[in-house]
Short mmCIF file of C-alpha atoms in Angstrom, two decimals:
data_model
loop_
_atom_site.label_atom_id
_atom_site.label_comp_id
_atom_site.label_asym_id
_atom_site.label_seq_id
_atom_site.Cartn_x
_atom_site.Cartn_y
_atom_site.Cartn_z
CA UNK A 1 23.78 6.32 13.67
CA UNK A 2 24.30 7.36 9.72
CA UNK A 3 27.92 8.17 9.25
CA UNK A 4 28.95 11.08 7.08
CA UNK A 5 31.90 10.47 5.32
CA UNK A 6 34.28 11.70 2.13
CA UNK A 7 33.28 9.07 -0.35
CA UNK A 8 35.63 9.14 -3.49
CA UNK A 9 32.83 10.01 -6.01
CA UNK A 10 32.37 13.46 -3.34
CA UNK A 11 33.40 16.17 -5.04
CA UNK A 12 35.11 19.44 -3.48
CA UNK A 13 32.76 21.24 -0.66
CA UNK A 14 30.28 18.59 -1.19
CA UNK A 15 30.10 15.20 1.35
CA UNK A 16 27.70 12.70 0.00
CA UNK A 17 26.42 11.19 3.12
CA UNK A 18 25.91 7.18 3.74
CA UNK A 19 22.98 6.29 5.35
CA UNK A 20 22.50 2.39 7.11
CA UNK A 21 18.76 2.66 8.38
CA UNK A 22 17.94 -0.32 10.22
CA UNK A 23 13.87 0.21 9.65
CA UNK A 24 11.12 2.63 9.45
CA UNK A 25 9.06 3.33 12.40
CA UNK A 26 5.90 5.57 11.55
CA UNK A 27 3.73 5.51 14.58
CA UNK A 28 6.30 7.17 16.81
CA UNK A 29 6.91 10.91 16.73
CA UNK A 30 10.12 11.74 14.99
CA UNK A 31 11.90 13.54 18.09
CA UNK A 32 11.32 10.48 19.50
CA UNK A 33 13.09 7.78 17.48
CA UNK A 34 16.69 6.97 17.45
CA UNK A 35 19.03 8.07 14.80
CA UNK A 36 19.45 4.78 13.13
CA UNK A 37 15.21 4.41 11.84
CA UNK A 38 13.59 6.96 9.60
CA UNK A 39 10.32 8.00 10.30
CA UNK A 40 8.70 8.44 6.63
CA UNK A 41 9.46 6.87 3.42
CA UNK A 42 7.31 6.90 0.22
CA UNK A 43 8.02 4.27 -2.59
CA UNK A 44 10.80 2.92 -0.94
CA UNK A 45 11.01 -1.00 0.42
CA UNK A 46 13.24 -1.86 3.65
CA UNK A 47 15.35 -4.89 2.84
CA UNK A 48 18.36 -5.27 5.86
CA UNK A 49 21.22 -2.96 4.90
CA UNK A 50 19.35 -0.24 2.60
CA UNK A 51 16.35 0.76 1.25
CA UNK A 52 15.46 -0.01 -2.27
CA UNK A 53 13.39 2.39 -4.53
CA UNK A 54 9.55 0.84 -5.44
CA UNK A 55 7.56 1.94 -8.29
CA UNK A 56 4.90 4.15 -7.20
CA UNK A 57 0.96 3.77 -6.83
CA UNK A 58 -0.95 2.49 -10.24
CA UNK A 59 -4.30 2.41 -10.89
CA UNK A 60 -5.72 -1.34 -10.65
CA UNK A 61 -8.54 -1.47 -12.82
CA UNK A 62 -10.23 1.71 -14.28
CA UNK A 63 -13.80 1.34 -14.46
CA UNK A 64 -15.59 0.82 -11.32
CA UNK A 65 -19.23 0.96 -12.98
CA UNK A 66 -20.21 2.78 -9.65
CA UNK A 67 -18.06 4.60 -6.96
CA UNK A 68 -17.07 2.04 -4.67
CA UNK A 69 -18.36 2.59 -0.83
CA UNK A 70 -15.99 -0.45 0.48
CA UNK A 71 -13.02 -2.24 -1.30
CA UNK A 72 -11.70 -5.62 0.07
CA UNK A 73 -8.85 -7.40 -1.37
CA UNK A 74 -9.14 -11.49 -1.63
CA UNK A 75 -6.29 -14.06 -3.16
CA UNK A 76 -7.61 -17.54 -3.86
CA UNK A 77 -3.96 -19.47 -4.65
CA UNK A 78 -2.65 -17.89 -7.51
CA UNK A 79 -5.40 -15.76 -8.48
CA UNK A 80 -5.96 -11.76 -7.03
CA UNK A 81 -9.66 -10.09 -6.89
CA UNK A 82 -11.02 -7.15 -5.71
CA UNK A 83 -14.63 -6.76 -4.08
CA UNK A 84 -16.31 -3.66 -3.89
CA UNK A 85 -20.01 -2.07 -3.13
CA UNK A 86 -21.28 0.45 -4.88
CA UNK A 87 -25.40 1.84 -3.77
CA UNK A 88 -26.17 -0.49 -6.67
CA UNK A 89 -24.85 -3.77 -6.50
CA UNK A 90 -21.75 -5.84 -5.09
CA UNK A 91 -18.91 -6.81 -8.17
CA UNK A 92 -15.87 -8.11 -7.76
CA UNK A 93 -12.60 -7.45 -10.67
CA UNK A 94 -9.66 -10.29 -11.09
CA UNK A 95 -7.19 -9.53 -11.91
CA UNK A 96 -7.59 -9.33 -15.99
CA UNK A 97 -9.89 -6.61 -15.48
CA UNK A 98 -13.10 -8.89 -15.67
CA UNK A 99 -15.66 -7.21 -13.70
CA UNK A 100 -18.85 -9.35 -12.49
CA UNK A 101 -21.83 -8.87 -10.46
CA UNK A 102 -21.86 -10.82 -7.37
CA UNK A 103 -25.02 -9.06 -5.52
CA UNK A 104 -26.78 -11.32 -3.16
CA UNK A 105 -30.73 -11.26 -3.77
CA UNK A 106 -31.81 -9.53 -0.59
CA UNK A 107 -29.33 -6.67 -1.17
CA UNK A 108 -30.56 -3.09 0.06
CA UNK A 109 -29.67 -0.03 -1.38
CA UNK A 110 -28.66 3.31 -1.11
CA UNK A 111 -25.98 2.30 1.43
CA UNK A 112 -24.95 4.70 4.01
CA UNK A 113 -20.94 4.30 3.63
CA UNK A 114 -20.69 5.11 7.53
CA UNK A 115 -22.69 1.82 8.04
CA UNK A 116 -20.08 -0.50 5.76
CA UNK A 117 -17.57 -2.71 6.48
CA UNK A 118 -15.67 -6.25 5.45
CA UNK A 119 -13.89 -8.67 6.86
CA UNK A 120 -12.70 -12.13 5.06
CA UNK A 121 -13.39 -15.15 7.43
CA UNK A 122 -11.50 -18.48 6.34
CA UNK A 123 -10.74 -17.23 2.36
CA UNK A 124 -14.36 -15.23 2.31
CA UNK A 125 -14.83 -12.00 2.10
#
């Protein structure tokens, strides 16, 4: 359970309180968890002991060409590259920021974005 106590940087009518989460858990209502987890954190990374402050979101490339209907994430060793379909075509970005066209010949659109999904299967998206 976090421990309040009189740390010597506190100052008079002031207790700065020390907090030991063990973890986060998210899916259970807060009521409901013990004292020792939080329940929300935002930009923050769990390491044992404390939480450690993360920079926050950043876009990962800026021009799409088209608004993307599906977005899948694929690493091949070293290398990082996002897929996504637009109602036009199928690209894919590395991770310079090199976008390319990687629609198959017998693609079909408009694309109803309730009908789309991905998946990778053994390193393929």
């Amino acid at each position: 359970m976090p421990q309040v106590q009189n740390l010597p940087t506190s100052k008079p009518n002031r207790i700065l309180a020390e907090f030991r989460p063990t973890s986060v858990i998210v899916d259970t209502p807060a009521p409901e968890v013990p004292p020792e987890f939080w329940t929300d954190l935002i930009n923050f990374n769990m390491r044992p002991g404390y939480a450690s402050r993360v920079k926050g979101l950043s876009p990962f490339f800026l021009d799409t060409l088209t608004e993307p209907i599906n977005l899948i994430n694929v690493k091949q060793g070293t290398s990082n590259f996002w897929v996504y379909m637009g109602n036009d075509a199928i690209r894919v970005v590395d991770q310079t920021g090199v976008v390319s066209v990687i629609t198959p010949a017998i693609y079909a659109g408009p694309v109803l974005s309730s009908r789309v999904n991905s998946t990778i299967i053994n390193g393929f998206p």
